[in-house]
PDB file of C-alpha atoms in Angstrom:
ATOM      1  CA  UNK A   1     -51.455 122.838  62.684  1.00  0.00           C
ATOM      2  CA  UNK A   2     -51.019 120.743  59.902  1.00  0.00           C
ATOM      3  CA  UNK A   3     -47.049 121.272  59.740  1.00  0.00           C
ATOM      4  CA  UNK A   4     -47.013 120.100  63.699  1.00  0.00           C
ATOM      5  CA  UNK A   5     -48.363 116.907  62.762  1.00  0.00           C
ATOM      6  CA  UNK A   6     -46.557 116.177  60.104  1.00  0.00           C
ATOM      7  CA  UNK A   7     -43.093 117.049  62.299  1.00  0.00           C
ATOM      8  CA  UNK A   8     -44.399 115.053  64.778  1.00  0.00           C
ATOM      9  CA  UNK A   9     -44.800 111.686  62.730  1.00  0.00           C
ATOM     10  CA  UNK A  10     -41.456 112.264  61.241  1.00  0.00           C
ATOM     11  CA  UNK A  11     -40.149 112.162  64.382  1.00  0.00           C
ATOM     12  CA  UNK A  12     -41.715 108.886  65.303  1.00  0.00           C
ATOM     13  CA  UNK A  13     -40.988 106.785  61.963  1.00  0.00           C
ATOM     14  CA  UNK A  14     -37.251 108.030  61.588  1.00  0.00           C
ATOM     15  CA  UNK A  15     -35.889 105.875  64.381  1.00  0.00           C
ATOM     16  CA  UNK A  16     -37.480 102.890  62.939  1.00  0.00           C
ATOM     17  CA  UNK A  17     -35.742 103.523  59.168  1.00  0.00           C
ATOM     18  CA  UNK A  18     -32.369 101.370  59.378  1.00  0.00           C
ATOM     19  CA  UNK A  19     -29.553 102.884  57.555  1.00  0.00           C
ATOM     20  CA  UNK A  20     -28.591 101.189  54.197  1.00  0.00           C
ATOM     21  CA  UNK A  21     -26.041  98.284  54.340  1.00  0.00           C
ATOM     22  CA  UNK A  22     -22.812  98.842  52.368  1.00  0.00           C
ATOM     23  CA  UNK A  23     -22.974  98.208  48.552  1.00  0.00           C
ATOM     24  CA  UNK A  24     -24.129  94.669  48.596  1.00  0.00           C
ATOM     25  CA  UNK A  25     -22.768  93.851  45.412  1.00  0.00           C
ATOM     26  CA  UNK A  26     -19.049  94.512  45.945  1.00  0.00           C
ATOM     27  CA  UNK A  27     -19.379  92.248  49.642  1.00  0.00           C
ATOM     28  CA  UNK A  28     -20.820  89.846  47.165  1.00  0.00           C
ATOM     29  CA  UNK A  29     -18.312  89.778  44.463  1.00  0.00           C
ATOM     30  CA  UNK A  30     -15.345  89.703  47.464  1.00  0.00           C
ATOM     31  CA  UNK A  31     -16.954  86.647  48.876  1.00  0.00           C
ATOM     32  CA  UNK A  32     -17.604  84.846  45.304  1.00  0.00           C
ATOM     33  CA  UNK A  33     -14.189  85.367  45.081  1.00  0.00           C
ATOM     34  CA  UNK A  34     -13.112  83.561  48.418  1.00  0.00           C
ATOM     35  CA  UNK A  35     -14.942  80.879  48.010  1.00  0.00           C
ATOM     36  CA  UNK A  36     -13.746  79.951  44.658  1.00  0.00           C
ATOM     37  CA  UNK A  37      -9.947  79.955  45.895  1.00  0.00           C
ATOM     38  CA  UNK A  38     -11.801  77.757  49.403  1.00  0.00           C
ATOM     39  CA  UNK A  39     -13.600  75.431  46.748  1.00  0.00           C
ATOM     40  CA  UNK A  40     -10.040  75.303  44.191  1.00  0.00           C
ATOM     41  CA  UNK A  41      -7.996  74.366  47.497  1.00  0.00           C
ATOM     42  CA  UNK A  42     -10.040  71.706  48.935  1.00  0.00           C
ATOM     43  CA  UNK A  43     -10.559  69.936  45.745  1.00  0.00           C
ATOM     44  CA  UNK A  44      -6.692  70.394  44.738  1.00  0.00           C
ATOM     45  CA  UNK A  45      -5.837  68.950  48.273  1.00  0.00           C
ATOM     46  CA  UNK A  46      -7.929  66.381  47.657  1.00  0.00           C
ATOM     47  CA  UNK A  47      -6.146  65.462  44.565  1.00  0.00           C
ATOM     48  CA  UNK A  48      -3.032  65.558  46.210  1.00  0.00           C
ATOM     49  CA  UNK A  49      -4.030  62.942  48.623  1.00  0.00           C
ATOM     50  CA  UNK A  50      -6.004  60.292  46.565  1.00  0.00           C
ATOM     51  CA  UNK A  51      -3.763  60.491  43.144  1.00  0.00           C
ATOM     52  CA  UNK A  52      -0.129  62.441  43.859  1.00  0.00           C
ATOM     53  CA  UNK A  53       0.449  60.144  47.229  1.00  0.00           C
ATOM     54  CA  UNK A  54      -1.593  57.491  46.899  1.00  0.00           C
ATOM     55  CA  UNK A  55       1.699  54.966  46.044  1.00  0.00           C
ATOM     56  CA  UNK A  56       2.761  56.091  49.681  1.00  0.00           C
ATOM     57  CA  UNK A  57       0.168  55.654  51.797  1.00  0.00           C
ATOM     58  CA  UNK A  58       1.503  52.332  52.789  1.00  0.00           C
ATOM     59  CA  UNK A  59       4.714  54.166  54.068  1.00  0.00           C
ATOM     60  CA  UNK A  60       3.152  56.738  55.722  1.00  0.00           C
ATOM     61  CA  UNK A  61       0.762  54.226  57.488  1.00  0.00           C
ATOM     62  CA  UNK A  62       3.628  52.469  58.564  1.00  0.00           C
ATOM     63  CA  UNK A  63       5.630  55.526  60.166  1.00  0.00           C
ATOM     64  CA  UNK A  64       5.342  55.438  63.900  1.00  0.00           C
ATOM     65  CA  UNK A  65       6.548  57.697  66.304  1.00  0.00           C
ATOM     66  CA  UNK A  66       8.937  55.111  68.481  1.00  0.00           C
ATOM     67  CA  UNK A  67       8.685  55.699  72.458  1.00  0.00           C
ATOM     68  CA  UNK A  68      11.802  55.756  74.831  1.00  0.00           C
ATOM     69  CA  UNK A  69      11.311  51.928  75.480  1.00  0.00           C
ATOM     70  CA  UNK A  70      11.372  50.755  71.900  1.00  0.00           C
ATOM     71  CA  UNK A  71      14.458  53.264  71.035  1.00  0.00           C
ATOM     72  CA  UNK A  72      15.766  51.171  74.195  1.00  0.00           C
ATOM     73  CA  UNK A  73      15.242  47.836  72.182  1.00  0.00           C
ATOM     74  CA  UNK A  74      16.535  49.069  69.353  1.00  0.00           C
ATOM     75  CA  UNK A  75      19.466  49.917  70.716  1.00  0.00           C
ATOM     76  CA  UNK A  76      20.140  46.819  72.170  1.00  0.00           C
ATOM     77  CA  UNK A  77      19.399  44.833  69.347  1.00  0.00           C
ATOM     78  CA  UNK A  78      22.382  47.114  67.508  1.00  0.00           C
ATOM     79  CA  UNK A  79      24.823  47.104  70.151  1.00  0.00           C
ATOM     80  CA  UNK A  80      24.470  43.241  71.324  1.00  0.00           C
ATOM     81  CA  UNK A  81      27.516  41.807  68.996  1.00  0.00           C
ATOM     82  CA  UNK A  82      27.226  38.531  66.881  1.00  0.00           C
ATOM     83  CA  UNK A  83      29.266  35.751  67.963  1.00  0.00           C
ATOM     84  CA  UNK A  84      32.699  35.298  66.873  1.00  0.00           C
ATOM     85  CA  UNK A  85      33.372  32.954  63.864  1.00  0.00           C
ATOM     86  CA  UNK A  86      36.311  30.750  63.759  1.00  0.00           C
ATOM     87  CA  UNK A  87      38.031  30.284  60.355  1.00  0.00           C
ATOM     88  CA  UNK A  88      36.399  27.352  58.692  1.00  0.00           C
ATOM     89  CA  UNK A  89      34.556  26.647  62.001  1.00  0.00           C
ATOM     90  CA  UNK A  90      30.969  25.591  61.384  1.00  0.00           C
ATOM     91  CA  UNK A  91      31.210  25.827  57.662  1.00  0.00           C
ATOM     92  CA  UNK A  92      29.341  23.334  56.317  1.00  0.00           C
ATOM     93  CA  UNK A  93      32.259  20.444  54.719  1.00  0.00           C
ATOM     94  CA  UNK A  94      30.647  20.818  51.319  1.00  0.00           C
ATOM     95  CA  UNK A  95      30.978  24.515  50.825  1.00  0.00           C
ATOM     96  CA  UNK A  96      34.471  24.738  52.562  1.00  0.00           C
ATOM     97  CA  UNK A  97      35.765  21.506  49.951  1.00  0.00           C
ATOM     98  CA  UNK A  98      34.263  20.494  47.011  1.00  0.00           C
ATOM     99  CA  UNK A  99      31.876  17.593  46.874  1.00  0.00           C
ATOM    100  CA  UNK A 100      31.191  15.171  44.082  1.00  0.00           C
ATOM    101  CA  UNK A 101      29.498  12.190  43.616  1.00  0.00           C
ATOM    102  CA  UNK A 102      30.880  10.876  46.646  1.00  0.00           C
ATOM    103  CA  UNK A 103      34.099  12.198  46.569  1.00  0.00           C
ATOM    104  CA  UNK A 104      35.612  14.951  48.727  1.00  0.00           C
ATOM    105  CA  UNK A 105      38.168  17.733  47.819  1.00  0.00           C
ATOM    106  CA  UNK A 106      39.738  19.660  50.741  1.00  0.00           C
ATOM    107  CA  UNK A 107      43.268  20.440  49.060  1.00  0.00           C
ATOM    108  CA  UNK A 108      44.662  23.321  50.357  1.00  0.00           C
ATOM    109  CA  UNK A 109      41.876  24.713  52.415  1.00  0.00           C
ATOM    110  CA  UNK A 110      44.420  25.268  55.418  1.00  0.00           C
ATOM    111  CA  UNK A 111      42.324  22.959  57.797  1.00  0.00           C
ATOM    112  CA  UNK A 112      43.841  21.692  61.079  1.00  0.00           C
ATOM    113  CA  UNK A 113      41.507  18.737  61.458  1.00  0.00           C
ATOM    114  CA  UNK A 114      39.012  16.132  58.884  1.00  0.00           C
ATOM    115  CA  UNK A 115      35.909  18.312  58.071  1.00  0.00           C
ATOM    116  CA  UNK A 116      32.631  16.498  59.011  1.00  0.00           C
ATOM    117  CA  UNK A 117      31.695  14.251  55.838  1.00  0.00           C
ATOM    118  CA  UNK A 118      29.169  13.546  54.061  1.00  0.00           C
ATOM    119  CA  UNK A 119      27.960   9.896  54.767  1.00  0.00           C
ATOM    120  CA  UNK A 120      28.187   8.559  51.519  1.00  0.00           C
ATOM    121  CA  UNK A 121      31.741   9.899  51.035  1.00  0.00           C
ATOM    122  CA  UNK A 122      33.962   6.822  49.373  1.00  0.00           C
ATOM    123  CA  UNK A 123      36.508   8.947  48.315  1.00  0.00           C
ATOM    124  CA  UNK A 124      38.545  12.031  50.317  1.00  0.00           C
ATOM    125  CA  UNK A 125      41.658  14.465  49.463  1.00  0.00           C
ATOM    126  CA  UNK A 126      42.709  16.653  52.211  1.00  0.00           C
ATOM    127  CA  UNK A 127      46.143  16.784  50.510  1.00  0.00           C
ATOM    128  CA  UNK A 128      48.303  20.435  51.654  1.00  0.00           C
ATOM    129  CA  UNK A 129      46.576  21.378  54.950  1.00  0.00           C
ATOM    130  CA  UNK A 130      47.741  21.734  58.567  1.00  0.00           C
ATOM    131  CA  UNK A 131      46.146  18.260  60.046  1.00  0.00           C
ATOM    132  CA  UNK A 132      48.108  17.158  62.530  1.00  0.00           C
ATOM    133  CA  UNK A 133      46.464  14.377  63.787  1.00  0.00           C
ATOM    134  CA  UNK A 134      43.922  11.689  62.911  1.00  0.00           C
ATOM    135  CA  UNK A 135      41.256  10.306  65.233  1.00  0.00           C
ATOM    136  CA  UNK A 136      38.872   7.344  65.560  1.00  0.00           C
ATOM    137  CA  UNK A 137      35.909   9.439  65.420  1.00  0.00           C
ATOM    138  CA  UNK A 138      37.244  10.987  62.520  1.00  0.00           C
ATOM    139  CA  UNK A 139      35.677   8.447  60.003  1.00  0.00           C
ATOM    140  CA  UNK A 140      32.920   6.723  62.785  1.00  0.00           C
ATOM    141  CA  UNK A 141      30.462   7.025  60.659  1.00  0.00           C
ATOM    142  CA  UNK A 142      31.560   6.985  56.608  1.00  0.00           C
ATOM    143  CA  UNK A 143      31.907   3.062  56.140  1.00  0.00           C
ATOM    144  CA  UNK A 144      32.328   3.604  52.241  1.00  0.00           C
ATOM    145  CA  UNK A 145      35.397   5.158  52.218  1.00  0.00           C
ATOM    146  CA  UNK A 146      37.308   3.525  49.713  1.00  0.00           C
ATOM    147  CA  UNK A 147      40.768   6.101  49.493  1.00  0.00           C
ATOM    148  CA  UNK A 148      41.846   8.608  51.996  1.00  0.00           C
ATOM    149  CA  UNK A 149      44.615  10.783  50.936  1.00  0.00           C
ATOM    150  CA  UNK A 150      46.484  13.013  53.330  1.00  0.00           C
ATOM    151  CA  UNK A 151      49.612  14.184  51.584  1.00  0.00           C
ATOM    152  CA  UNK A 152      51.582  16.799  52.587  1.00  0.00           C
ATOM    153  CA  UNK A 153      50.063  17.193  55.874  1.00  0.00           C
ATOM    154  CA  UNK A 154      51.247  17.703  59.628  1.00  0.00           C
ATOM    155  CA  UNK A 155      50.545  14.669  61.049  1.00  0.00           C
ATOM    156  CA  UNK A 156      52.683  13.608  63.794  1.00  0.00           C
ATOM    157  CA  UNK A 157      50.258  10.961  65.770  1.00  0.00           C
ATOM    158  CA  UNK A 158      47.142   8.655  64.480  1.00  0.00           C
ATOM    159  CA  UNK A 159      45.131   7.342  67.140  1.00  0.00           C
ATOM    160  CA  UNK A 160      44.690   3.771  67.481  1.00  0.00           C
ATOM    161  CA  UNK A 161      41.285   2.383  65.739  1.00  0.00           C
ATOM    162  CA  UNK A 162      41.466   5.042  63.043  1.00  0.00           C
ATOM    163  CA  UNK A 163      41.201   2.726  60.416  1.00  0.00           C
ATOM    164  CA  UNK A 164      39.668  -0.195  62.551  1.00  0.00           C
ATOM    165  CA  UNK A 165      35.840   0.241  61.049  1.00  0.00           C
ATOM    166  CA  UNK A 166      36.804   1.474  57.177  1.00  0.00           C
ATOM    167  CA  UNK A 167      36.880  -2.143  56.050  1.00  0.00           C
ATOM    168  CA  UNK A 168      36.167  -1.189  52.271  1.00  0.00           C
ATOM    169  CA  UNK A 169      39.173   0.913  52.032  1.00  0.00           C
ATOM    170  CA  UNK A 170      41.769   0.419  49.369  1.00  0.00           C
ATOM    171  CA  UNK A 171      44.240   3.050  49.310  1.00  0.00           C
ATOM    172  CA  UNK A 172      45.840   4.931  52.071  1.00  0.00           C
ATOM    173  CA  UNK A 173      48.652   8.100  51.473  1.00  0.00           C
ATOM    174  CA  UNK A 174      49.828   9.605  54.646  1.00  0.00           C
ATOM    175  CA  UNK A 175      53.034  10.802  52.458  1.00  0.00           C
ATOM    176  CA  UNK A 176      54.936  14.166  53.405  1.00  0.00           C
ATOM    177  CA  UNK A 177      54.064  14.161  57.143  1.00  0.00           C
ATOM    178  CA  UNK A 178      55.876  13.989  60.492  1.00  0.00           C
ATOM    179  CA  UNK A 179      55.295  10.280  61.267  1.00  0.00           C
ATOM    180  CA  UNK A 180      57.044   8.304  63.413  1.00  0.00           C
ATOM    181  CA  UNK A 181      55.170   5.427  63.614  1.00  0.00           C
ATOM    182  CA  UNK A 182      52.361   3.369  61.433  1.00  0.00           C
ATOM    183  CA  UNK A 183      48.781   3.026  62.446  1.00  0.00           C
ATOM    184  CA  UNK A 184      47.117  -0.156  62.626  1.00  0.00           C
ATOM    185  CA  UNK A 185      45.481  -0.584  58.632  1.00  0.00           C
ATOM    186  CA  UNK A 186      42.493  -2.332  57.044  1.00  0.00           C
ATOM    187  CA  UNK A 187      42.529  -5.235  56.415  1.00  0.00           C
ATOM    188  CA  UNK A 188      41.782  -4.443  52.438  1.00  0.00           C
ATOM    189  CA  UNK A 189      44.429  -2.103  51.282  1.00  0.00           C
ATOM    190  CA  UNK A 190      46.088  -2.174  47.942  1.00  0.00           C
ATOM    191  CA  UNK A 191      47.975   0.717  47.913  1.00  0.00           C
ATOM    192  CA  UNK A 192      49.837   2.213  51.252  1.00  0.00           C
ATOM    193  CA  UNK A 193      51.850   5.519  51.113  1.00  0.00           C
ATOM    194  CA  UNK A 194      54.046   6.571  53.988  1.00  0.00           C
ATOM    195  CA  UNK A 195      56.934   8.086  52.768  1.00  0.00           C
ATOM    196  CA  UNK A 196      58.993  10.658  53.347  1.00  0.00           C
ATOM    197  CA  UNK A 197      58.308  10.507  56.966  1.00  0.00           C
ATOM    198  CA  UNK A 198      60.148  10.161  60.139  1.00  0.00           C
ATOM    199  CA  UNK A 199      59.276   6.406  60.522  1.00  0.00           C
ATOM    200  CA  UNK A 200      61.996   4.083  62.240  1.00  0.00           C
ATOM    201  CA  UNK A 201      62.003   0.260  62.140  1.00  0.00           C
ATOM    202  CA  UNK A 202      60.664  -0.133  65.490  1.00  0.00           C
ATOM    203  CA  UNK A 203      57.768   2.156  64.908  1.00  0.00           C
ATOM    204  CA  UNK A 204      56.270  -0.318  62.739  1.00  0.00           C
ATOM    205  CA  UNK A 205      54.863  -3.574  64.642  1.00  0.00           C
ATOM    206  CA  UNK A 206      56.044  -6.888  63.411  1.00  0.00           C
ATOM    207  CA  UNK A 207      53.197  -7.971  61.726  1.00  0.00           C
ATOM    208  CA  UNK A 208      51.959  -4.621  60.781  1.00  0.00           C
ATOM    209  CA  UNK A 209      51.522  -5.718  56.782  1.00  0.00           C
ATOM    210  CA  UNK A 210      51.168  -9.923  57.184  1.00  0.00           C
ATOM    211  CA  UNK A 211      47.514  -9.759  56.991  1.00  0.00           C
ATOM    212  CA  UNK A 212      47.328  -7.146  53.749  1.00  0.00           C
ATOM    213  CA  UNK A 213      46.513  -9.500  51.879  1.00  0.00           C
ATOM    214  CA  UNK A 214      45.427  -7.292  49.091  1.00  0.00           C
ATOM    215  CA  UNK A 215      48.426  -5.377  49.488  1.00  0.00           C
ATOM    216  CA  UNK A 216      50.289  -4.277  46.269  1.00  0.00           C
ATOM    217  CA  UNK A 217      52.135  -1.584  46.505  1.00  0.00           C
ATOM    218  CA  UNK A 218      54.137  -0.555  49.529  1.00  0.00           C
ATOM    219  CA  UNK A 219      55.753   3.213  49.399  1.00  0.00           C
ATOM    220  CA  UNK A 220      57.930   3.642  52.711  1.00  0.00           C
ATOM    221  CA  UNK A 221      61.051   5.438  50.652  1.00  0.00           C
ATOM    222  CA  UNK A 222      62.640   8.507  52.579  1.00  0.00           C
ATOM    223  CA  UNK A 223      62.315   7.874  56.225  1.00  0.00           C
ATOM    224  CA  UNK A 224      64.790   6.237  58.814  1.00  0.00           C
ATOM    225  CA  UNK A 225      64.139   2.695  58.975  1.00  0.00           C
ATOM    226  CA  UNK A 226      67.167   0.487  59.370  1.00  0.00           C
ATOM    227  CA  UNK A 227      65.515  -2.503  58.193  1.00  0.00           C
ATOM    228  CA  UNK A 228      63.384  -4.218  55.364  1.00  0.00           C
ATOM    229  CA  UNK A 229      59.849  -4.408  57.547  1.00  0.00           C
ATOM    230  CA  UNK A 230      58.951  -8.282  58.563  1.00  0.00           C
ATOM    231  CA  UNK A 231      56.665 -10.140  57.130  1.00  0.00           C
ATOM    232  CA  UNK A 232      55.817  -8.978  54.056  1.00  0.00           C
ATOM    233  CA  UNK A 233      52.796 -10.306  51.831  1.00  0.00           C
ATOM    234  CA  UNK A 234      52.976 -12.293  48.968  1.00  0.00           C
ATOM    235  CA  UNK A 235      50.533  -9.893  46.913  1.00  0.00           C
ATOM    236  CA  UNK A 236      53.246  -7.244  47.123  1.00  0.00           C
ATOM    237  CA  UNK A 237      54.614  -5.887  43.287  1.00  0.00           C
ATOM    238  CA  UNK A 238      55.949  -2.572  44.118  1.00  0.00           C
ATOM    239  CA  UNK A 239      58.334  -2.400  47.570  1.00  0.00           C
ATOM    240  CA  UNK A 240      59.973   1.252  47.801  1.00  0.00           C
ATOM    241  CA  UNK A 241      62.793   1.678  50.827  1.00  0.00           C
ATOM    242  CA  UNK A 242      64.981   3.799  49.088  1.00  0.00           C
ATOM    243  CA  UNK A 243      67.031   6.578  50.712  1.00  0.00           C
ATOM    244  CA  UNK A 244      66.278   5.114  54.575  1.00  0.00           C
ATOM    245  CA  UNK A 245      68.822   3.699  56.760  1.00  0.00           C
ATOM    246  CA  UNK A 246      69.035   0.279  56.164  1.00  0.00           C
ATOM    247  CA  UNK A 247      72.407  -1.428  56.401  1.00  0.00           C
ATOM    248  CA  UNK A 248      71.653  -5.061  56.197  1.00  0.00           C
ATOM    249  CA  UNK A 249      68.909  -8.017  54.885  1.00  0.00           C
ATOM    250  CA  UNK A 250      69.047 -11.526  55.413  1.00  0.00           C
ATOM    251  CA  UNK A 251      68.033 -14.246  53.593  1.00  0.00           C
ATOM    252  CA  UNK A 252      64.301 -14.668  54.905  1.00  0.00           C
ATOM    253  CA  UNK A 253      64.050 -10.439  54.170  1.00  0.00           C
ATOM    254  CA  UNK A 254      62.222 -11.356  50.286  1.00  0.00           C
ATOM    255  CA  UNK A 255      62.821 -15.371  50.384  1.00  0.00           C
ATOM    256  CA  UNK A 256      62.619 -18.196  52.198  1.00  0.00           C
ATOM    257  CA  UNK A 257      65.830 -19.461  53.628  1.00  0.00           C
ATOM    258  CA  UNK A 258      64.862 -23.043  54.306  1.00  0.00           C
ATOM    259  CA  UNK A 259      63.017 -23.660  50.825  1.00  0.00           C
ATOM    260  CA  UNK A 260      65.163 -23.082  47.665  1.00  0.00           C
ATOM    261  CA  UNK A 261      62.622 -23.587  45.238  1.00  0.00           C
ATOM    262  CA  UNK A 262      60.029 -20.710  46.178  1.00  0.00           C
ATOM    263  CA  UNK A 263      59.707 -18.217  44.022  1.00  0.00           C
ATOM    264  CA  UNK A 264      58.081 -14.774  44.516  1.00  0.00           C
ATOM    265  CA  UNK A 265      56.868 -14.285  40.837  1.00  0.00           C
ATOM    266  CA  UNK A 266      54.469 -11.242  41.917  1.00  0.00           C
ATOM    267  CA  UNK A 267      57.245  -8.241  42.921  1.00  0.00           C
ATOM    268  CA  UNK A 268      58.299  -6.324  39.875  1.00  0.00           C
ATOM    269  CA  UNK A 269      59.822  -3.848  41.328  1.00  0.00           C
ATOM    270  CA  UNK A 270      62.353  -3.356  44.891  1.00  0.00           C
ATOM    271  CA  UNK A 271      64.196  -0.028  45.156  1.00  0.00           C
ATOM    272  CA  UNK A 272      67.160  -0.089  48.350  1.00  0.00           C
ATOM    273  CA  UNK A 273      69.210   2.914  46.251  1.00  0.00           C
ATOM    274  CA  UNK A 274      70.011   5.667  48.968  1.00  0.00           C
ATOM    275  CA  UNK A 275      70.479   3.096  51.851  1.00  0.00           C
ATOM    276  CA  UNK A 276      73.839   2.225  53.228  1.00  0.00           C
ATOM    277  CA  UNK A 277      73.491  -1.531  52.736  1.00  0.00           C
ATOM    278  CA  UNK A 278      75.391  -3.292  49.770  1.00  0.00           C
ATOM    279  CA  UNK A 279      73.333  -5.924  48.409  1.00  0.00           C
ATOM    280  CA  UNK A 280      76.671  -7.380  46.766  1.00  0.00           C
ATOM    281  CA  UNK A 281      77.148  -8.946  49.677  1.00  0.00           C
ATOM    282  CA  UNK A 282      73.689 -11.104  50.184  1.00  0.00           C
ATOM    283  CA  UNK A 283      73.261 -12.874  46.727  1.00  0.00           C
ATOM    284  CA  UNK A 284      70.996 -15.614  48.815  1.00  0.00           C
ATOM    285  CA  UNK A 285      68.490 -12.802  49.765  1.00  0.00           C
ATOM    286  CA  UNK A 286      67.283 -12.380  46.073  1.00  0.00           C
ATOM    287  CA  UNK A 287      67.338 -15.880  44.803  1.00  0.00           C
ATOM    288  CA  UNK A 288      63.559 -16.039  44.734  1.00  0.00           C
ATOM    289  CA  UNK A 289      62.943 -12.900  42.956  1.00  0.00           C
ATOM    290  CA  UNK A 290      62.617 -12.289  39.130  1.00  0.00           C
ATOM    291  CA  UNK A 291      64.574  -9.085  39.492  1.00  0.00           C
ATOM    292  CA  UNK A 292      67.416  -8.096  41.182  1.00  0.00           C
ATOM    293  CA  UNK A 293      66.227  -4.835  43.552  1.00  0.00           C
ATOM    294  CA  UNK A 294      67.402  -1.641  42.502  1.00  0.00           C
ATOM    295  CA  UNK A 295      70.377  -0.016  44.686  1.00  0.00           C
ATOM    296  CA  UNK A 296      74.494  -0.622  45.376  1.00  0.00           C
ATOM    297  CA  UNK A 297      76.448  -4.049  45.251  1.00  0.00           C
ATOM    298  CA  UNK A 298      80.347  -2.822  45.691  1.00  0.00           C
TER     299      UNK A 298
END
């Protein structure tokens, strides 16, 4: 009777008795072991991102992901060509030439035309370029100009009024060009350059040089004039007309016919070499000088 009971309670308690988990201290050592390599990444990622990058966070913050309509814009912006630049066009004068305490160098720049200058320009060489003509507006605005030299040029025409406003000017060289006629000058010149030109006699205006009062030396040598210009001042030292076409002077060409005792003590110098005139026969047309002019008398 005893043994039934006993059987009995077994039977009642066993299904209550859970089975034994697997060895808990192997699970335990596996996990440990996981969550040290979980706890070694996180911190070394962390690392990474504070310390390793940290000098590029700026870029990366800055990295967006363009959309189709910005790629568009971009596109554009790339394809859309600059404007086409002229040789010297728009280049500031002073960077083109070389500027310097008022003075202007443009030698041999190959420009066609007078740069834009510098107000207070009194002094500019555009010698050896390809300017071909000269304008009024040209000099509008510099009233300081005191020399203008454009040797060795292309000019063929100067427009009336050029030279109208530039009443400080001094010295003007328009030598080595393809003149055929003079400009009206200022009023101040000392010095005036025109040879080796093209000019004939009657492209220069009968009183052209009577008002030059200033006027001192006078370079027309090496064009095709076939007479002495009229009117000549009395400041005048230096006359060059050598190697034009000049086959005669008169009397009233350096003196004065009708007054035997004038004298033109200022000319030092008169060069007719290279012309087919022979002064041999006009001794009357140097009686007032000092020196006889320079060129053929048989």
């Amino acid at each position: 009777m005893k043994t039934l009971q006993s059987t009995l309670l077994l039977l009642l308690f066993v299904p209550l008795i859970k089975p034994a988990p697997p060895i808990q201290q192997d699970s335990r050592i596996i996990y440990d072991y996981g969550t040290d390599n979980f706890e070694e990444s996180i911190f070394s990622q962390d690392y990474e991102d504070k310390y390793l990058d940290g000098k590029n966070i700026k870029e990366k913050e800055t990295v967006r992901i363009p959309n189709e309509k910005s790629l568009q814009l971009q596109n554009d912006e790339t394809i859309t060509p600059l404007p086409p630049k002229k040789e010297n066009d728009e280049m500031p004068t002073c960077l083109l030439c070389v500027c310097l305490s008022g003075s202007v160098y443009c030698e041999e720049v190959d420009i066609d035309a007078v740069p834009p200058l510098p107000k207070e320009s009194a002094y500019l060489y555009a010698r050896f370029n390809k300017i071909k003509k000269l304008t009024a507006k040209d000099f509008a605005d510099i009233p300081n100009l005191r020399r203008l030299d454009f040797t060795g040029n292309l000019i063929e025409d100067i427009e009336d009024g050029t030279f109208s406003k530039l009443s400080l000017l001094e010295e003007l060289s328009l030598a080595e060009n393809q003149l055929l006629k003079l400009p009206v000058l200022p009023p101040k010149l000392t010095l005036f350059n025109a040879k080796y030109n093209k000019i004939k006699s009657r492209g220069i205006k009968a009183n052209a040089f009577k008002k030059l009062n200033n006027l001192t030396f006078l370079y027309l040598d090496h064009n095709a004039l076939e007479s002495v210009p009229l009117n000549l001042p009395e400041s005048l030292r230096v006359i060059h007309l050598q190697f034009n076409n000049i086959a005669s002077i008169t009397d009233d060409t350096f003196c004065k016919a009708n007054d035997t005792s004038y004298i033109r003590d200022r000319i030092e110098e008169i060069r007719l070499e290279g012309n087919p005139v022979i002064l041999g026969k006009h001794p009357n047309s140097f009686i007032c000088l000092k020196r006889l002019p320079i060129g053929s008398y048989s």
